[in-house]
CSV table of C-alpha atoms and ligand atoms in Angstrom, one decimal:
chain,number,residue,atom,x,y,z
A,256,UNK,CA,58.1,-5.7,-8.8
A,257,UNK,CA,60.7,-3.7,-7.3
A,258,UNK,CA,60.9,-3.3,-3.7
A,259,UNK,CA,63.9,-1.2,-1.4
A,260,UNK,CA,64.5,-1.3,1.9
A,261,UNK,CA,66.7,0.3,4.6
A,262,UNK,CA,69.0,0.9,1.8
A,263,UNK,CA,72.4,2.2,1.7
A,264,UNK,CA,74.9,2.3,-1.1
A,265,UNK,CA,78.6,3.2,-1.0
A,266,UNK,CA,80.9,4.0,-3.6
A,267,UNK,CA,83.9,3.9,-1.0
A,268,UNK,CA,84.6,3.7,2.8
A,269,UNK,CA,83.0,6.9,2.9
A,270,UNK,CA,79.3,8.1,4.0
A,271,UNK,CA,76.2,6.5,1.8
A,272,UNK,CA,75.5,8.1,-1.8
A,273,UNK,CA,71.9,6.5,-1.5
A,274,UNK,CA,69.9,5.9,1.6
A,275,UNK,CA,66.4,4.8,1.1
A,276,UNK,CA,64.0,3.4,3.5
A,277,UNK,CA,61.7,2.2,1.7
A,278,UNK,CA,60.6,2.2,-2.2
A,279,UNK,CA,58.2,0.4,-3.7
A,280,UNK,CA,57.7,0.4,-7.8
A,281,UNK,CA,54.7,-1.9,-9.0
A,282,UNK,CA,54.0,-3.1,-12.9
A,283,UNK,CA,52.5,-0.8,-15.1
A,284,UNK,CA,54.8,2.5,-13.1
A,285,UNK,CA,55.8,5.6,-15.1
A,286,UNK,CA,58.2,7.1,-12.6
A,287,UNK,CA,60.5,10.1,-12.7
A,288,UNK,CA,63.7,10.9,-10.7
A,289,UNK,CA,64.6,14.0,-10.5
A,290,UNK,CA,66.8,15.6,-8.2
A,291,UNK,CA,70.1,17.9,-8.8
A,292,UNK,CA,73.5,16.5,-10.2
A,293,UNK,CA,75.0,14.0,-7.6
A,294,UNK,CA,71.4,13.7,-5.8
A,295,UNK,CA,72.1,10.1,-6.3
A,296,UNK,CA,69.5,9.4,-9.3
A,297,UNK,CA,72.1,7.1,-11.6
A,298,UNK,CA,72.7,5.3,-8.7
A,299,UNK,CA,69.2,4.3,-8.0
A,300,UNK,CA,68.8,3.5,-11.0
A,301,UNK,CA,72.0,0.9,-11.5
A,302,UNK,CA,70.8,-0.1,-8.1
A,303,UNK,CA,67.5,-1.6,-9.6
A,304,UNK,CA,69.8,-3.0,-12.5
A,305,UNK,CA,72.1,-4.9,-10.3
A,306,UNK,CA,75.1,-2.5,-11.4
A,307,UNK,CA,76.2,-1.4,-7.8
A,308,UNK,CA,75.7,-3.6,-4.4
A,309,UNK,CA,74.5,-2.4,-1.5
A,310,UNK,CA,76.1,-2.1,1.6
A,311,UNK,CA,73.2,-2.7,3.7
A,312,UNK,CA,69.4,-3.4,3.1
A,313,UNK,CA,67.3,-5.1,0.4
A,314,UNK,CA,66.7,-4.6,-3.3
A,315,UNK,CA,64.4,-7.2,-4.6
A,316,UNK,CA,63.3,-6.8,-8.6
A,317,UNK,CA,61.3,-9.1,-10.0
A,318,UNK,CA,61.2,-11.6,-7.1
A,319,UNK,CA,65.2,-11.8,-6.3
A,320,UNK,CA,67.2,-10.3,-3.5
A,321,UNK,CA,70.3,-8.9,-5.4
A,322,UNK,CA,72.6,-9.2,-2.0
A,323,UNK,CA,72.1,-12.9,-1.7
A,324,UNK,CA,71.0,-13.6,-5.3
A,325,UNK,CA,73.8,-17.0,-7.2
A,326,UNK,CA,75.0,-15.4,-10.1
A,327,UNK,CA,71.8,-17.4,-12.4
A,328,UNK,CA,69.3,-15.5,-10.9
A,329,UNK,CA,70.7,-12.4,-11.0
A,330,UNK,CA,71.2,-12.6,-14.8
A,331,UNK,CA,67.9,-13.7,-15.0
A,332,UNK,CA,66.4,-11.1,-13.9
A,333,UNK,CA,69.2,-8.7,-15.3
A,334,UNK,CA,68.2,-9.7,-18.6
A,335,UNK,CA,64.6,-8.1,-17.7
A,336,UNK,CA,65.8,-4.9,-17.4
A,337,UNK,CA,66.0,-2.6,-20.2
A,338,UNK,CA,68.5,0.3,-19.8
A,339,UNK,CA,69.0,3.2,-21.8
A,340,UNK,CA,71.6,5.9,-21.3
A,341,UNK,CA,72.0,9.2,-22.2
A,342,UNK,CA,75.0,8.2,-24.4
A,343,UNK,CA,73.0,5.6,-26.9
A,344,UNK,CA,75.9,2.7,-26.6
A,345,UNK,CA,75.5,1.5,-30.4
A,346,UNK,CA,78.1,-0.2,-32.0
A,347,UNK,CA,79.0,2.7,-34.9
A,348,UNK,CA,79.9,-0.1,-37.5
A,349,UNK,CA,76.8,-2.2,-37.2
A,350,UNK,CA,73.5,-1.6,-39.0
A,351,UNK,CA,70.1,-0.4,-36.9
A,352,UNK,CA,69.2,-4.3,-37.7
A,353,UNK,CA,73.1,-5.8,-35.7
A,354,UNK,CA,72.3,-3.5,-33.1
A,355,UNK,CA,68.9,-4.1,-32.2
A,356,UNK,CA,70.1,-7.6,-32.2
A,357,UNK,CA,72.5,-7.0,-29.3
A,358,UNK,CA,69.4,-6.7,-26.9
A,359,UNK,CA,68.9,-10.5,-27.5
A,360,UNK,CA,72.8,-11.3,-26.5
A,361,UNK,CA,71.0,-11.7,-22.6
A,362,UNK,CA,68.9,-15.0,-24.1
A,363,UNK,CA,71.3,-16.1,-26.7
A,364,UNK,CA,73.7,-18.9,-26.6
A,365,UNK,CA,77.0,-17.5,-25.9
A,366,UNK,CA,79.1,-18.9,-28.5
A,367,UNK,CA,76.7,-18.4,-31.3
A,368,UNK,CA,76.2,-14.7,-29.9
A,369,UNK,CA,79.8,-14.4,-30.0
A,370,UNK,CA,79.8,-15.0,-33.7
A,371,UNK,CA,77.1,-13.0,-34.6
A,372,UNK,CA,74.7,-15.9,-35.2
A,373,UNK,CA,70.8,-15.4,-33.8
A,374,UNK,CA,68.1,-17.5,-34.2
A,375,UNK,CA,64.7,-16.6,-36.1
A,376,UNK,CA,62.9,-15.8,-33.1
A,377,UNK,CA,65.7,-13.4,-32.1
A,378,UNK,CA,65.8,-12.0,-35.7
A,379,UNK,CA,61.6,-11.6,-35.5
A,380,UNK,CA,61.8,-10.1,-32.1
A,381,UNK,CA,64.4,-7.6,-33.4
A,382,UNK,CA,62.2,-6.6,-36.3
A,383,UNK,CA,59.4,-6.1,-34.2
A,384,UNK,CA,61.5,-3.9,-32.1
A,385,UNK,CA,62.4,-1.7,-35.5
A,386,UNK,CA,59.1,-1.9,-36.5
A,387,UNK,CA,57.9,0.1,-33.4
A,388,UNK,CA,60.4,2.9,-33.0
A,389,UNK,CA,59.3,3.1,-37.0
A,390,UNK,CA,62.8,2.9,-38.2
A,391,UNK,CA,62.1,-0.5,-40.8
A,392,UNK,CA,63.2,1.9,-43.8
A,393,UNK,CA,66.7,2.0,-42.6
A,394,UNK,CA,67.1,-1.6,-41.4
A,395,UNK,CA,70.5,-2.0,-43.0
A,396,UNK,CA,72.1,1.5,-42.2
A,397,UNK,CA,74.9,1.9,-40.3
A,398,UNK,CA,74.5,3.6,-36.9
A,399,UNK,CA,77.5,6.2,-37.4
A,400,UNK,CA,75.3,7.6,-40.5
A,401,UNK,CA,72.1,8.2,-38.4
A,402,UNK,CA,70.8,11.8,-37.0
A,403,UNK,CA,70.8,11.8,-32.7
A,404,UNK,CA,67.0,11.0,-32.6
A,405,UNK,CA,67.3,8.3,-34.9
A,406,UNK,CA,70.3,6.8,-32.9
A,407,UNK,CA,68.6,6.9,-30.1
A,408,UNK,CA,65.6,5.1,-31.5
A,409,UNK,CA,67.4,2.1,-32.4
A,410,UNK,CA,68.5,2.5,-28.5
A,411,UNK,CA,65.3,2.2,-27.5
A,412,UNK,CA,64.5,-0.7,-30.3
A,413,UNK,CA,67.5,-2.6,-28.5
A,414,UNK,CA,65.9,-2.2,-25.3
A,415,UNK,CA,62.3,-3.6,-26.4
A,416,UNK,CA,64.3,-6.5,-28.5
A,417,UNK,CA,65.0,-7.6,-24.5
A,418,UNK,CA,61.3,-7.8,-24.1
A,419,UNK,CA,61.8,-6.6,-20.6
A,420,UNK,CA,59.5,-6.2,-17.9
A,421,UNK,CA,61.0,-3.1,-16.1
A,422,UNK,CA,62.6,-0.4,-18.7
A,423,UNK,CA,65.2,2.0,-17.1
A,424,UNK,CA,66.1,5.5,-18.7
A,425,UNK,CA,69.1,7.4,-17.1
A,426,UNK,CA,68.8,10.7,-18.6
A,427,UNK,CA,67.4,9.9,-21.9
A,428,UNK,CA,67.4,12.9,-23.6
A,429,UNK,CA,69.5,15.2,-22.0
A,430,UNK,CA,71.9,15.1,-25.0
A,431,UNK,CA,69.0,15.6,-27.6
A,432,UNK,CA,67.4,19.2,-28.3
A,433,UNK,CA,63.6,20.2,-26.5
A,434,UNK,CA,61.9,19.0,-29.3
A,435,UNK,CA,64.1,15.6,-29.9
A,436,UNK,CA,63.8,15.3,-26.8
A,437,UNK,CA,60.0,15.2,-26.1
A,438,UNK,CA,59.9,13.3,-29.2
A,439,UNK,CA,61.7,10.5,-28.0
A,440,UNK,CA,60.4,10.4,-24.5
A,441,UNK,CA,56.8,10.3,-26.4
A,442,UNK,CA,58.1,7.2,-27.3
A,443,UNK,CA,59.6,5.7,-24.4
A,444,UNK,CA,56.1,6.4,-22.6
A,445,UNK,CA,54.0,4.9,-25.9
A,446,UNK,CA,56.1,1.6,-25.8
A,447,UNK,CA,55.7,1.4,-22.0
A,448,UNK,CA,52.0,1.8,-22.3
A,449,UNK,CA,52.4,-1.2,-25.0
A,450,UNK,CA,54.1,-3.5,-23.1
A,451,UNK,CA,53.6,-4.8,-19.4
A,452,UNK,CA,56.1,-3.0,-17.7
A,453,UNK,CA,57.5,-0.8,-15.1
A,454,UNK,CA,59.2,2.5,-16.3
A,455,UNK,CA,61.9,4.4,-14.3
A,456,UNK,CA,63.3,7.4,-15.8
A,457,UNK,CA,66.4,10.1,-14.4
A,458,UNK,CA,65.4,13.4,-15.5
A,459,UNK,CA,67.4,16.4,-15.5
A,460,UNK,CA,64.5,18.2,-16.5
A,461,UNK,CA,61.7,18.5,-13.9
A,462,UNK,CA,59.2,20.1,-16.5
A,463,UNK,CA,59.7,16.9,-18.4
A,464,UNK,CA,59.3,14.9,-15.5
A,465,UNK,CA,56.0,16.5,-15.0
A,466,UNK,CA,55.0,15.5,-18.7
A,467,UNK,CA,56.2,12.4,-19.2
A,468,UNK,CA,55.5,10.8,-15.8
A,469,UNK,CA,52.5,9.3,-13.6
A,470,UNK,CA,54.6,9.9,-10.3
A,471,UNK,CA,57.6,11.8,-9.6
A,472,UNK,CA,60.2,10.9,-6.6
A,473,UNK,CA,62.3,13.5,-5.6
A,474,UNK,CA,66.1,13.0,-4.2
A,475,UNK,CA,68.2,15.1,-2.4
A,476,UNK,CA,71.7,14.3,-0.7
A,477,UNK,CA,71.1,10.4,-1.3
A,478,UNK,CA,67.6,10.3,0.3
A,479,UNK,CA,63.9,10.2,-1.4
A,480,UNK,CA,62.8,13.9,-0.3
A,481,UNK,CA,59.4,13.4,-2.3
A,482,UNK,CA,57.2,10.9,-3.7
A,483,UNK,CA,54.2,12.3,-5.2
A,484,UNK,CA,52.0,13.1,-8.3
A,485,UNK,CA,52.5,15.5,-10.6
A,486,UNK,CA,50.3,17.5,-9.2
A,487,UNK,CA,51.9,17.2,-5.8
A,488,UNK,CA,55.0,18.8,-7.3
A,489,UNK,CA,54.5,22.1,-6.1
A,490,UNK,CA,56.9,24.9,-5.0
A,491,UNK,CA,57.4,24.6,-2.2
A,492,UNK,CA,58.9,21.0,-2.5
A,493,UNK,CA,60.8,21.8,-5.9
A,494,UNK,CA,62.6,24.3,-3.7
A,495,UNK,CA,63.0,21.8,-1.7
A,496,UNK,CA,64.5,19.5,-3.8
A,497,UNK,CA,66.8,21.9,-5.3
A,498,UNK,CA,67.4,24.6,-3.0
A,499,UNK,CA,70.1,26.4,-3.8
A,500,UNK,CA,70.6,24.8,-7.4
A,501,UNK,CA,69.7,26.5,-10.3
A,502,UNK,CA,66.5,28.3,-9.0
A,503,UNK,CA,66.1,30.6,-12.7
A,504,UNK,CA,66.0,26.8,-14.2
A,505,UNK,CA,63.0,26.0,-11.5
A,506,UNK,CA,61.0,29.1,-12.0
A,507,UNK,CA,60.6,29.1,-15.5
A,508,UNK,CA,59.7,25.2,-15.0
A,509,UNK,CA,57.1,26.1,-12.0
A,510,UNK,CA,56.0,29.1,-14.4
A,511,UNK,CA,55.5,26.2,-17.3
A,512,UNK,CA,58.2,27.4,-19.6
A,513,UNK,CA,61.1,25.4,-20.3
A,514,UNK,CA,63.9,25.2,-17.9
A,515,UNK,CA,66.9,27.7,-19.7
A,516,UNK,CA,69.3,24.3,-20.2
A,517,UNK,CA,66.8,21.8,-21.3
A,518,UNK,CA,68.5,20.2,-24.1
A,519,UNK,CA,72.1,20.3,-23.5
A,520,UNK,CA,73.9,17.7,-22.9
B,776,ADP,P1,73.0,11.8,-10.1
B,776,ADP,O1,72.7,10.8,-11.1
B,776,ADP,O2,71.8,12.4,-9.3
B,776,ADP,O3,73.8,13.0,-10.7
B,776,ADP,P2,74.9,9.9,-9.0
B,776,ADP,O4,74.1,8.7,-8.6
B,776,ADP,O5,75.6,9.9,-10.3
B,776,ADP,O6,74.0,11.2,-8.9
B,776,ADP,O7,76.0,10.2,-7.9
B,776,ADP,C1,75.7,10.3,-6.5
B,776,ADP,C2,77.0,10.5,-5.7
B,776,ADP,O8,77.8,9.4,-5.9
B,776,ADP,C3,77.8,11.7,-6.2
B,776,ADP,O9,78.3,12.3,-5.1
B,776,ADP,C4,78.8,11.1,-7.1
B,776,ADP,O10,80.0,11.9,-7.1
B,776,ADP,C5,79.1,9.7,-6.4
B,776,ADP,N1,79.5,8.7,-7.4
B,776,ADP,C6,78.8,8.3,-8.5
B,776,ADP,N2,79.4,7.3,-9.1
B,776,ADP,C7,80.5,7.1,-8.4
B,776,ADP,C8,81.6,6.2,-8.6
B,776,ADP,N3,81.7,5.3,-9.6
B,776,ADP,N4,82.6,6.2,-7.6
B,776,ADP,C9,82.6,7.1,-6.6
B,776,ADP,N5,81.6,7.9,-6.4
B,776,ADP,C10,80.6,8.0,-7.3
């Protein structure tokens, strides 16, 4: 499904920001990135979307090789990919209904997208999508008047309205407080388990990443430092991963509490 290799990703003329050698992410994956800030984790993760262009190397999702991918293809595919940020991208004006919508724009026909017109289907897809994250009483409410949570619900509603087969999270929940937060990534593992797709998740939170995910890859500097289980997370290898970064945060996670800054943004 999604398959890496000898990767390297520039921003600039300057020295890789990613260098992987080879990743492999099958149908049906929960996986956690973890790693500390500027470990390279969003750009993995807009790698797989299409969002940045290697330098050197492959990325093939979904059957197509992004570097030599016609434009067609590559929307295709992009289309397949559910994304959902830490900031929840809504349009404030719209309702939870309009929004959810938007994750249809990738099948729609341009000019009737453009004016806000969707087809049945789209409209029944969308209200499937509601129905799920269980926000159907507030169909017509505008997204500036919802609570965080339920913001980033419809987020997550907009995402499954794509009916994608790979879902991306970049930091999820990092604006959201603990318990929003393992609310909402309760539900980003219960619609993954619903649908048949792969699910790839930056976590600033390794305690989370232990909770939420099926296998955790770890990146340091640019490079994949650890690709494991949960329960081949240990110490040794969070030190590892974040030597030198906020070790109080990774003892309390190692001791099972919750890391001090979990929740803030
Ligand atoms: P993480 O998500 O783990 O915090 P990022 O993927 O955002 O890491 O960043 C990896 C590295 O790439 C960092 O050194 C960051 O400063 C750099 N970087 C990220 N985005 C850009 C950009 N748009 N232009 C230049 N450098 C960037």
């Amino acid at each position: 499904m999604i398959n890496l290799e000898c990767l390297k990703v520039r921003y600039d003329r300057n020295s890789p920001v990613l260098t992987i050698d080879s990743l492999r992410i099958n149908r049906h994956e929960r996986v956690a990135i973890i790693g500390p800030s500027g470990a390279g984790k969003s750009t993995l993760l807009r790698s797989i979307k299409g969002y940045v262009r290697p330098d050197e190397g492959k990325v093939e999702v979904l059957g197509v090789n992004f570097r030599s991918a016609k434009r067609h293809e590559w929307r295709r595919v992009n289309r397949k990919i559910g994304l959902i940020y830490q900031q929840f991208h809504l349009v404030p004006r719209l309702t939870v209904l309009r929004n959810v919508l938007c994750g249809r724009l990738g099948y729609a026909n341009p000019l009737r997208s453009l004016m806000g017109i969707f087809s049945g289907e789209d409209v029944h897809i969308a209200l499937s999508a509601i129905r799920e994250v269980g926000l159907e009483d507030i169909l017509h409410q505008r997204a500036d008047t919802l609570s965080g949570g339920e913001q980033q619900r419809v987020a997550v509603a907009r995402m499954l309205a794509q009916q994608p087969s790979i879902i991306l999270a970049d930091e999820p929940v990092s604006s959201l407080d603990p318990v929003r937060a393992e609310n909402i990534l309760e539900l980003i593992t219960k619609v993954h388990a619903h649908h048949d797709t792969a699910l790839i998740m930056s976590l600033h939170q390794p305690q989370l990443a232990k909770q939420f995910a099926q296998r955790i890859i770890g990146l340091r500097n640019g490079r994949v430092i650890f690709d494991g289980t949960c329960d081949e997370l240990d110490n040794s290898k969070m030190e590892e991963i974040y030597r030198g970064d906020n070790i109080i945060s990774i003892n309390n996670t190692l001791a099972g509490s919750r890391p001090a800054e979990a929740g803030s943004a």
